[in-house]
Coordinates of C-alpha atoms and ligand atoms in Angstrom, one line a residue:
Chain K
M25 CA 0.0 0.0 0.0
G26 CA 1.1 3.5 -0.7
V27 CA 2.8 5.8 1.8
L28 CA 0.6 8.3 3.6
A29 CA 1.5 11.7 2.2
L30 CA 0.5 15.3 2.7
K31 CA -1.2 16.7 -0.4
I32 CA -2.5 20.1 -1.2
N33 CA -5.7 20.3 -3.3
K34 CA -6.6 23.1 -5.7
K35 CA -8.3 25.2 -3.0
G36 CA -5.0 25.2 -1.1
T37 CA -6.2 23.1 1.9
I38 CA -4.0 20.3 3.2
M39 CA -5.3 16.8 2.8
A40 CA -3.5 14.1 4.7
K41 CA -4.9 11.5 2.3
N42 CA -3.7 8.7 0.2
I43 CA -5.5 6.8 -2.5
T44 CA -4.4 3.4 -3.7
I45 CA -6.1 1.6 -6.6
Y46 CA -5.7 -2.0 -7.4
T47 CA -6.1 -2.7 -11.2
T48 CA -5.4 -5.1 -14.0
N49 CA -4.5 -4.3 -17.6
T50 CA -7.7 -5.4 -19.2
C51 CA -10.3 -4.0 -16.7
A52 CA -12.4 -1.3 -18.2
S53 CA -13.8 -0.2 -14.8
C54 CA -10.3 0.3 -13.5
A55 CA -9.5 2.7 -16.4
M56 CA -12.7 4.6 -15.5
V57 CA -12.0 4.9 -11.8
K58 CA -8.5 6.2 -12.7
K59 CA -9.9 8.6 -15.3
W60 CA -12.5 9.9 -12.8
L61 CA -9.9 10.4 -10.0
G62 CA -7.7 12.3 -12.5
A63 CA -10.7 14.5 -13.6
K64 CA -11.5 15.3 -10.0
G65 CA -7.8 16.3 -9.4
H66 CA -6.9 13.4 -7.1
S67 CA -3.5 11.7 -7.4
Y68 CA -3.3 8.0 -6.5
D69 CA -0.9 5.1 -6.3
E70 CA -1.7 2.2 -8.7
V71 CA -1.0 -1.4 -8.0
N72 CA -1.4 -3.4 -11.2
I73 CA -1.7 -7.0 -10.2
D74 CA -1.0 -8.2 -13.8
N75 CA 2.4 -6.5 -13.4
E76 CA 2.8 -7.3 -9.7
P77 CA 1.0 -10.7 -9.2
H78 CA 2.5 -11.1 -5.7
R79 CA 0.4 -8.1 -4.6
Q80 CA -2.9 -9.9 -5.5
A81 CA -3.2 -11.2 -1.9
E82 CA -3.0 -7.6 -0.7
A83 CA -6.0 -6.6 -2.8
L84 CA -7.9 -9.6 -1.5
A85 CA -7.0 -8.9 2.1
V86 CA -8.1 -5.3 2.0
S87 CA -11.4 -5.9 0.1
G88 CA -12.3 -9.4 0.9
A89 CA -13.2 -9.8 -2.8
L90 CA -11.5 -11.4 -5.8
T91 CA -12.1 -8.4 -8.1
V92 CA -10.7 -5.1 -9.3
P93 CA -10.9 -2.2 -9.2
V94 CA -10.4 -1.8 -5.5
T95 CA -9.9 1.8 -4.3
V96 CA -8.5 2.3 -0.8
V97 CA -8.9 5.8 0.5
T98 CA -6.8 6.6 3.6
K99 CA -8.3 9.5 5.5
E100 CA -6.7 12.2 7.6
D101 CA -7.2 10.2 10.8
D102 CA -5.7 7.1 9.1
S103 CA -9.0 5.4 8.9
Q104 CA -9.6 3.6 5.6
E105 CA -12.5 3.4 3.2
V106 CA -12.5 0.6 0.7
V107 CA -14.6 0.9 -2.5
I108 CA -15.0 -2.2 -4.6
G109 CA -15.7 -1.8 -8.3
L110 CA -16.7 1.2 -10.3
N111 CA -19.0 2.7 -7.6
L112 CA -18.9 6.5 -7.9
A113 CA -21.9 6.8 -5.5
R114 CA -19.5 5.5 -2.8
L115 CA -16.2 6.8 -4.1
A116 CA -17.3 10.5 -4.3
P117 CA -18.4 10.7 -0.6
A118 CA -15.3 8.8 0.4
L119 CA -13.1 11.6 -1.1
A120 CA -15.3 14.5 0.0
Chain Z
M21 CA -25.7 17.8 -12.8
A22 CA -29.3 18.7 -12.3
D23 CA -30.1 22.0 -14.0
A24 CA -33.0 24.1 -15.2
K25 CA -32.0 23.7 -18.9
I26 CA -34.2 21.8 -21.3
H27 CA -31.8 19.8 -23.4
D28 CA -32.4 19.0 -27.1
L29 CA -31.5 15.4 -26.5
V30 CA -30.5 13.3 -23.5
I31 CA -29.2 9.8 -24.2
V32 CA -29.4 7.2 -21.5
G33 CA -26.2 5.1 -21.8
A34 CA -22.9 5.7 -23.6
G35 CA -22.4 2.4 -25.4
P36 CA -21.9 2.0 -29.2
A37 CA -25.6 2.8 -30.0
A38 CA -25.5 6.0 -27.9
L39 CA -22.1 7.2 -29.0
S40 CA -22.9 6.7 -32.7
C41 CA -26.2 8.7 -32.3
A42 CA -24.2 11.4 -30.5
V43 CA -21.7 11.7 -33.3
Y44 CA -24.5 12.4 -35.7
T45 CA -26.6 14.7 -33.5
T46 CA -23.8 16.9 -32.3
R47 CA -22.5 17.3 -35.9
E48 CA -26.0 18.6 -36.7
D49 CA -25.9 21.1 -33.7
I50 CA -28.4 19.1 -31.7
E51 CA -27.2 19.7 -28.1
T52 CA -26.6 16.2 -26.7
L53 CA -26.1 15.1 -23.1
L54 CA -25.4 11.4 -22.3
Y55 CA -25.8 9.7 -18.9
E56 CA -23.6 6.7 -18.3
K57 CA -23.7 4.7 -15.1
A58 CA -20.5 2.6 -15.7
V59 CA -18.0 2.8 -18.6
P60 CA -18.5 5.0 -21.6
G61 CA -18.0 2.6 -24.5
G62 CA -20.5 0.2 -23.1
L63 CA -20.4 -3.6 -22.9
I64 CA -17.6 -4.0 -25.4
S65 CA -15.3 -2.2 -23.0
T66 CA -15.3 -5.4 -20.9
T67 CA -14.4 -7.8 -23.7
D68 CA -10.8 -8.1 -24.6
W69 CA -10.9 -8.4 -28.4
V70 CA -13.3 -7.5 -31.2
D71 CA -12.7 -9.2 -34.6
N72 CA -15.9 -8.4 -36.5
Y73 CA -16.3 -4.6 -36.4
P74 CA -15.6 -3.3 -39.9
G75 CA -12.7 -0.9 -40.3
F76 CA -10.2 -2.9 -38.2
P77 CA -8.7 -5.5 -40.4
D78 CA -6.6 -7.0 -37.6
G79 CA -9.3 -6.7 -34.9
I80 CA -9.2 -4.2 -32.0
E81 CA -9.3 -4.3 -28.2
G82 CA -12.9 -3.8 -26.9
L83 CA -11.7 -1.2 -24.4
T84 CA -9.9 0.8 -27.2
L85 CA -12.8 0.6 -29.6
G86 CA -15.2 1.9 -26.9
D87 CA -12.9 4.7 -25.9
N88 CA -12.4 5.7 -29.5
M89 CA -16.1 6.0 -30.0
R90 CA -16.3 8.2 -26.8
K91 CA -13.5 10.4 -28.1
Q92 CA -15.2 10.8 -31.5
A93 CA -18.5 11.8 -29.9
E94 CA -16.8 14.3 -27.5
R95 CA -14.8 15.8 -30.3
F96 CA -18.1 17.1 -31.8
G97 CA -19.4 18.4 -28.5
A98 CA -21.2 15.5 -26.8
V99 CA -21.2 15.8 -23.0
I100 CA -21.0 12.6 -21.0
E101 CA -22.1 12.7 -17.4
L102 CA -21.3 9.8 -15.1
G103 CA -24.6 9.0 -13.4
E104 CA -27.5 6.6 -13.5
V105 CA -30.9 7.3 -14.9
L106 CA -33.5 6.0 -12.4
G107 CA -36.8 6.9 -14.0
L108 CA -38.5 8.7 -16.9
K109 CA -41.8 10.6 -17.4
K110 CA -43.3 12.8 -20.0
Q111 CA -45.6 15.8 -19.3
G112 CA -46.7 18.0 -22.2
D113 CA -43.7 18.2 -24.5
I114 CA -41.1 17.8 -21.8
I115 CA -39.5 14.5 -20.8
T116 CA -38.0 14.4 -17.3
L117 CA -35.4 12.0 -16.3
D118 CA -34.8 11.2 -12.7
T119 CA -31.0 10.7 -12.3
T120 CA -28.6 10.1 -9.4
D121 CA -27.8 13.9 -9.8
G122 CA -31.4 15.1 -9.7
D123 CA -34.0 15.8 -12.4
V124 CA -32.9 16.5 -16.0
Q125 CA -35.3 17.7 -18.7
A126 CA -35.2 17.1 -22.4
K127 CA -37.2 17.6 -25.6
S128 CA -36.2 14.2 -26.8
V129 CA -34.6 11.1 -25.3
L130 CA -32.7 8.1 -26.7
I131 CA -32.7 5.0 -24.6
A132 CA -29.5 3.0 -25.4
T133 CA -29.0 1.1 -22.1
G134 CA -28.0 -2.3 -23.6
S135 CA -28.0 -5.3 -21.3
G136 CA -26.3 -6.6 -18.2
Y137 CA -25.1 -10.1 -17.4
K138 CA -27.8 -12.6 -16.4
K139 CA -27.5 -14.8 -13.3
I140 CA -27.9 -18.5 -13.4
G141 CA -30.2 -18.3 -10.3
V142 CA -28.8 -21.2 -8.3
P143 CA -27.9 -21.5 -4.6
G144 CA -24.5 -20.1 -3.8
E145 CA -24.4 -17.7 -6.7
D146 CA -25.1 -14.6 -4.7
A147 CA -23.4 -15.7 -1.6
Y148 CA -20.1 -16.2 -3.4
Y149 CA -20.3 -13.2 -5.7
A150 CA -16.7 -11.8 -6.1
R151 CA -15.5 -14.6 -3.8
G152 CA -15.5 -17.2 -6.5
V153 CA -18.5 -16.3 -8.7
H154 CA -17.8 -13.7 -11.4
Y155 CA -19.3 -12.2 -14.5
C156 CA -16.4 -10.2 -16.0
A157 CA -13.3 -12.2 -17.2
T158 CA -11.3 -9.1 -18.0
C159 CA -11.8 -7.7 -14.5
D160 CA -11.4 -10.7 -12.3
G161 CA -9.6 -13.3 -14.4
A162 CA -6.2 -12.3 -13.0
F163 CA -7.1 -13.7 -9.6
Y164 CA -7.1 -17.2 -11.1
R165 CA -3.4 -17.6 -12.2
D166 CA -2.7 -21.3 -12.3
K167 CA -6.1 -22.1 -10.8
R168 CA -8.9 -24.4 -11.9
L169 CA -12.1 -22.7 -13.2
V170 CA -15.6 -23.5 -14.3
V171 CA -17.2 -21.5 -17.0
V172 CA -21.0 -21.8 -17.3
G173 CA -22.7 -21.0 -20.6
G174 CA -22.5 -22.0 -24.3
G175 CA -23.1 -18.8 -26.3
N176 CA -20.6 -16.4 -27.9
S177 CA -19.7 -14.6 -24.7
A178 CA -19.1 -17.9 -22.8
V179 CA -16.8 -19.3 -25.6
Q180 CA -14.9 -16.0 -26.1
E181 CA -14.4 -15.4 -22.4
A182 CA -13.4 -19.0 -21.7
M183 CA -10.7 -18.7 -24.3
F184 CA -9.5 -15.4 -22.7
L185 CA -9.4 -17.0 -19.2
T186 CA -6.9 -19.6 -20.4
R187 CA -4.3 -16.8 -20.1
F188 CA -4.6 -17.3 -16.4
A189 CA -6.3 -20.6 -15.5
S190 CA -4.5 -24.0 -15.5
H191 CA -7.7 -25.7 -16.6
I192 CA -11.3 -24.8 -17.4
D193 CA -14.4 -27.1 -17.2
M194 CA -17.0 -25.5 -19.5
L195 CA -20.6 -26.5 -18.5
V196 CA -23.0 -26.1 -21.4
R197 CA -26.7 -26.7 -20.7
S198 CA -27.5 -28.4 -24.1
D199 CA -25.3 -27.6 -27.1
F200 CA -23.2 -24.6 -28.1
R201 CA -25.2 -21.6 -29.3
A202 CA -22.0 -19.8 -30.2
S203 CA -21.0 -19.1 -33.8
D204 CA -19.2 -21.9 -35.7
V205 CA -16.1 -19.8 -36.0
L206 CA -15.7 -19.4 -32.3
V207 CA -16.5 -23.1 -31.5
K208 CA -13.9 -24.2 -34.1
E209 CA -11.3 -21.9 -32.6
L210 CA -12.1 -23.2 -29.1
E211 CA -11.8 -26.8 -30.2
S212 CA -8.7 -26.4 -32.4
K213 CA -6.6 -24.1 -30.2
F214 CA -7.8 -24.6 -26.6
A215 CA -8.7 -28.3 -26.3
D216 CA -5.8 -28.9 -23.9
K217 CA -7.0 -26.3 -21.4
I218 CA -10.8 -26.3 -21.8
T219 CA -12.9 -29.4 -21.3
V220 CA -16.4 -29.0 -22.7
H221 CA -19.2 -30.8 -20.8
K222 CA -22.4 -30.6 -22.9
G223 CA -25.9 -31.4 -21.4
I224 CA -25.0 -30.3 -17.9
I225 CA -27.4 -28.3 -15.8
T226 CA -25.7 -26.2 -13.1
D227 CA -27.5 -26.8 -9.8
E228 CA -25.5 -25.2 -7.0
I229 CA -22.2 -23.5 -6.2
L230 CA -20.5 -24.6 -3.0
G231 CA -17.7 -23.2 -1.0
A232 CA -15.5 -23.8 2.1
E233 CA -13.1 -22.0 4.4
I234 CA -9.9 -21.7 2.4
D235 CA -6.9 -19.6 3.6
G236 CA -9.1 -17.9 6.1
M237 CA -11.7 -16.9 3.5
N238 CA -15.0 -18.6 2.6
K239 CA -14.4 -19.3 -1.1
V240 CA -15.9 -21.4 -3.9
N241 CA -14.5 -25.0 -4.2
K242 CA -17.1 -27.0 -6.1
V243 CA -20.0 -26.8 -8.7
L244 CA -22.8 -29.3 -8.5
G245 CA -24.8 -30.2 -11.6
T246 CA -27.0 -32.8 -13.3
D247 CA -26.2 -34.7 -16.5
K248 CA -29.4 -34.3 -18.5
A249 CA -28.8 -37.5 -20.5
T250 CA -28.4 -39.8 -17.5
G251 CA -30.1 -37.8 -14.7
K252 CA -27.0 -38.4 -12.6
K253 CA -25.5 -35.8 -10.3
V254 CA -22.0 -34.5 -11.3
E255 CA -19.5 -32.3 -9.5
F256 CA -16.6 -30.2 -10.6
E257 CA -13.8 -29.2 -8.2
T258 CA -12.9 -25.6 -8.9
D259 CA -11.4 -22.4 -7.5
G260 CA -13.9 -20.1 -9.2
V261 CA -16.9 -19.9 -11.5
F262 CA -17.4 -17.5 -14.4
V263 CA -21.0 -17.2 -15.5
F264 CA -22.0 -16.2 -19.1
V265 CA -25.5 -17.4 -19.5
G266 CA -26.9 -14.5 -21.5
L267 CA -28.0 -11.0 -21.0
Q268 CA -30.8 -9.1 -19.4
P269 CA -32.0 -5.7 -20.7
N270 CA -31.2 -2.7 -18.6
T271 CA -34.7 -1.4 -18.7
G272 CA -35.9 -1.8 -15.1
F273 CA -35.9 2.0 -14.7
L274 CA -38.7 2.3 -17.3
K275 CA -41.3 0.4 -15.3
G276 CA -44.4 2.5 -15.1
S277 CA -43.1 5.1 -17.4
G278 CA -45.4 4.3 -20.4
V279 CA -42.5 3.0 -22.5
E280 CA -43.7 -0.5 -23.6
L281 CA -41.6 -3.5 -22.8
D282 CA -41.9 -7.1 -24.0
E283 CA -42.1 -10.1 -21.7
I284 CA -38.3 -10.2 -21.1
G285 CA -38.0 -6.4 -20.7
L286 CA -36.8 -5.4 -24.2
I287 CA -38.2 -2.1 -25.4
K288 CA -40.9 -2.2 -28.2
S289 CA -40.6 0.3 -30.9
S290 CA -41.7 1.2 -34.4
A291 CA -39.3 -0.6 -36.7
D292 CA -38.9 2.3 -39.2
T293 CA -38.6 5.2 -36.7
L294 CA -37.3 3.5 -33.6
T295 CA -39.9 5.5 -31.6
T296 CA -41.2 3.9 -28.4
A297 CA -44.7 4.1 -27.1
I298 CA -43.9 7.7 -25.9
P299 CA -43.5 10.2 -28.7
G300 CA -40.0 11.8 -28.5
V301 CA -38.5 8.8 -26.7
F302 CA -36.4 6.6 -29.0
V303 CA -34.6 3.4 -28.6
A304 CA -31.5 1.9 -30.2
G305 CA -29.1 -1.1 -29.7
D306 CA -29.2 -4.2 -27.5
C307 CA -32.1 -3.1 -25.3
R308 CA -34.5 -2.9 -28.3
A309 CA -36.8 -5.8 -29.1
D310 CA -35.7 -7.4 -32.4
A311 CA -32.2 -6.0 -32.1
T312 CA -29.4 -8.3 -33.5
L313 CA -27.0 -7.7 -30.6
Q314 CA -23.9 -6.7 -32.4
I315 CA -21.7 -3.6 -32.2
A316 CA -22.1 -2.9 -35.9
T317 CA -25.9 -3.1 -35.7
A318 CA -26.1 -1.1 -32.5
V319 CA -24.0 1.6 -34.2
G320 CA -26.3 1.5 -37.2
E321 CA -29.4 1.9 -35.0
G322 CA -27.8 4.8 -33.2
A323 CA -27.3 6.6 -36.5
T324 CA -30.8 5.9 -37.6
A325 CA -32.2 7.1 -34.3
A326 CA -30.2 10.4 -34.7
L327 CA -31.8 11.1 -38.1
K328 CA -35.3 10.3 -36.7
I329 CA -34.6 12.5 -33.6
R330 CA -33.7 15.4 -35.9
E331 CA -37.0 14.9 -37.8
F332 CA -38.9 14.8 -34.5
L333 CA -37.2 18.0 -33.2
E334 CA -38.0 19.7 -36.5
G335 CA -41.7 18.7 -36.1
H336 CA -41.7 16.3 -39.1
L337 CA -42.2 13.0 -37.2
Ligands
LIG426 C1 -18.4 -10.8 -23.6 C2 -19.0 -10.2 -24.8 C3 -18.3 -10.1 -26.0 C4 -18.9 -9.5 -27.2 N1 -18.2 -9.5 -28.3 C5 -18.7 -8.9 -29.4 C6 -18.0 -8.9 -30.6 O1 -16.9 -9.4 -30.7 N2 -18.6 -8.2 -31.7 C7 -19.8 -7.7 -31.6 O2 -20.3 -7.1 -32.6 N3 -20.5 -7.7 -30.5 C8 -20.0 -8.3 -29.4 N4 -20.7 -8.3 -28.2 C9 -22.0 -7.6 -28.2 C10 -21.9 -6.1 -28.0 O3 -21.1 -5.8 -26.8 C11 -23.2 -5.4 -28.0 O4 -24.0 -5.8 -29.1 C12 -23.1 -3.9 -28.0 O5 -22.2 -3.5 -26.9 C13 -24.4 -3.2 -27.8 O6 -24.3 -1.8 -27.7 P1 -25.4 -0.9 -27.0 O7 -24.9 0.5 -27.2 O8 -26.7 -1.3 -27.4 O9 -25.3 -1.3 -25.5 P2 -24.2 -1.5 -24.4 O10 -22.8 -1.6 -25.0 O11 -24.6 -2.5 -23.4 O12 -24.1 0.0 -23.7 C14 -25.2 0.4 -22.8 C15 -24.6 1.3 -21.8 O13 -25.7 1.9 -21.1 C16 -25.3 2.0 -19.7 N5 -26.5 2.0 -18.9 C17 -27.4 1.0 -18.7 N6 -28.5 1.4 -17.9 C18 -28.2 2.7 -17.6 C19 -28.9 3.7 -16.8 N7 -30.1 3.4 -16.2 N8 -28.3 4.9 -16.6 C20 -27.2 5.2 -17.2 N9 -26.5 4.4 -18.0 C21 -27.0 3.1 -18.2 C22 -24.5 0.8 -19.5 O14 -23.6 1.0 -18.4 C23 -23.7 0.7 -20.8 O15 -22.5 1.3 -20.7 C24 -20.2 -8.9 -27.1 C25 -20.9 -8.9 -25.9 C26 -20.3 -9.6 -24.7 C27 -21.1 -9.6 -23.5

């Protein structure tokens, strides 16, 4: 999982927040989540389990599901929100 | 993106039918807004390779084809909103769509919502969803490197996706209810190139998906079925099940709207104008009754719908 880092958003406020997304090369929903995060100005760490098969267990441990995309949002208080699939209805509030 | 504006055209979905329509309407200065609940590009975005769409002599990745269609529509001014349409009603000349972002109003609407994957409807299927039961090979196949899989289904998608899954799986048992419904070309490819990795079992009814505690997680380990010829119970040891038993139209949001659906939920329309039972509401692609369920035909219907929508907006239809 990515390192917790201080980030500054467009409004100049500090967000102690880290986003990690687990993906594969062929998954269309993964491409959409990345595109959506990019469009909303969020940077993220990507773990591509096609390129790093040994990290597959990590994706499974964090989500409890054998599927991608899995997006892990680490909040300012270090609590984590895990969003499985292309679920913007959950991802948007998790990042608000 | 709820707003007070009355749009010329709102398209529900952003698959091939929708994007083709949007290319035509935006080029004719018909202001066009699309609502997409998942991936612009539609169902083909989840299939790894398309070999039968004209213009690509060597074939093309489904994801790339869908994305190219999106780019082309956006180049002419189509606006794609990520959100789900939950309902539709027409009052006077205005059609109101209930969306996850609030109400959106339009003078005309194209429904191009395609279909989603159908479930088998057996015990264990819901309980093990994403923990051994899957409907998307390109999303979830990578979790089955060197594992055994069962693929349920015998149509084009089942054959195509089973062949894709051999990139990961050590062996696949394919359970076909009666005989293949897939095209001869695909069946020949499966039999000639993948016989060592895919064992086809015809005449098998899938009855139940079972699981057990494996590595601290409750996962699929077996599929139970019945051999139709002998009536005997059969079982297949497996690490996962991929289900491709057909599609179900994404038209649930139209119940009670006045748009007429057939018994399986496909939208009825006039064959020459693609108009539904509600004037100003058109339909194109896989969610239309009598559609031929191909990218090329969805794109053709999208273009036809665009021309009819123009006639409607000009008061000629
Ligand atoms: C595994 C597989 C392989 C295939 N391979 C081929 C092939 O090689 N060649 C070929 O010609 N065809 C192929 N097809 C068929 C092809 O994918 C479809 O015919 C085509 O995608 C139909 O396009 P469409 O625009 O009608 O619908 P879709 O592509 O299904 O697009 C509909 C879109 O609407 C969205 N949507 C649905 N409901 C809502 C809502 N309420 N609000 C907002 N958005 C909504 C969906 O998310 C979707 O993106 C394949 C299909 C599958 C399943």
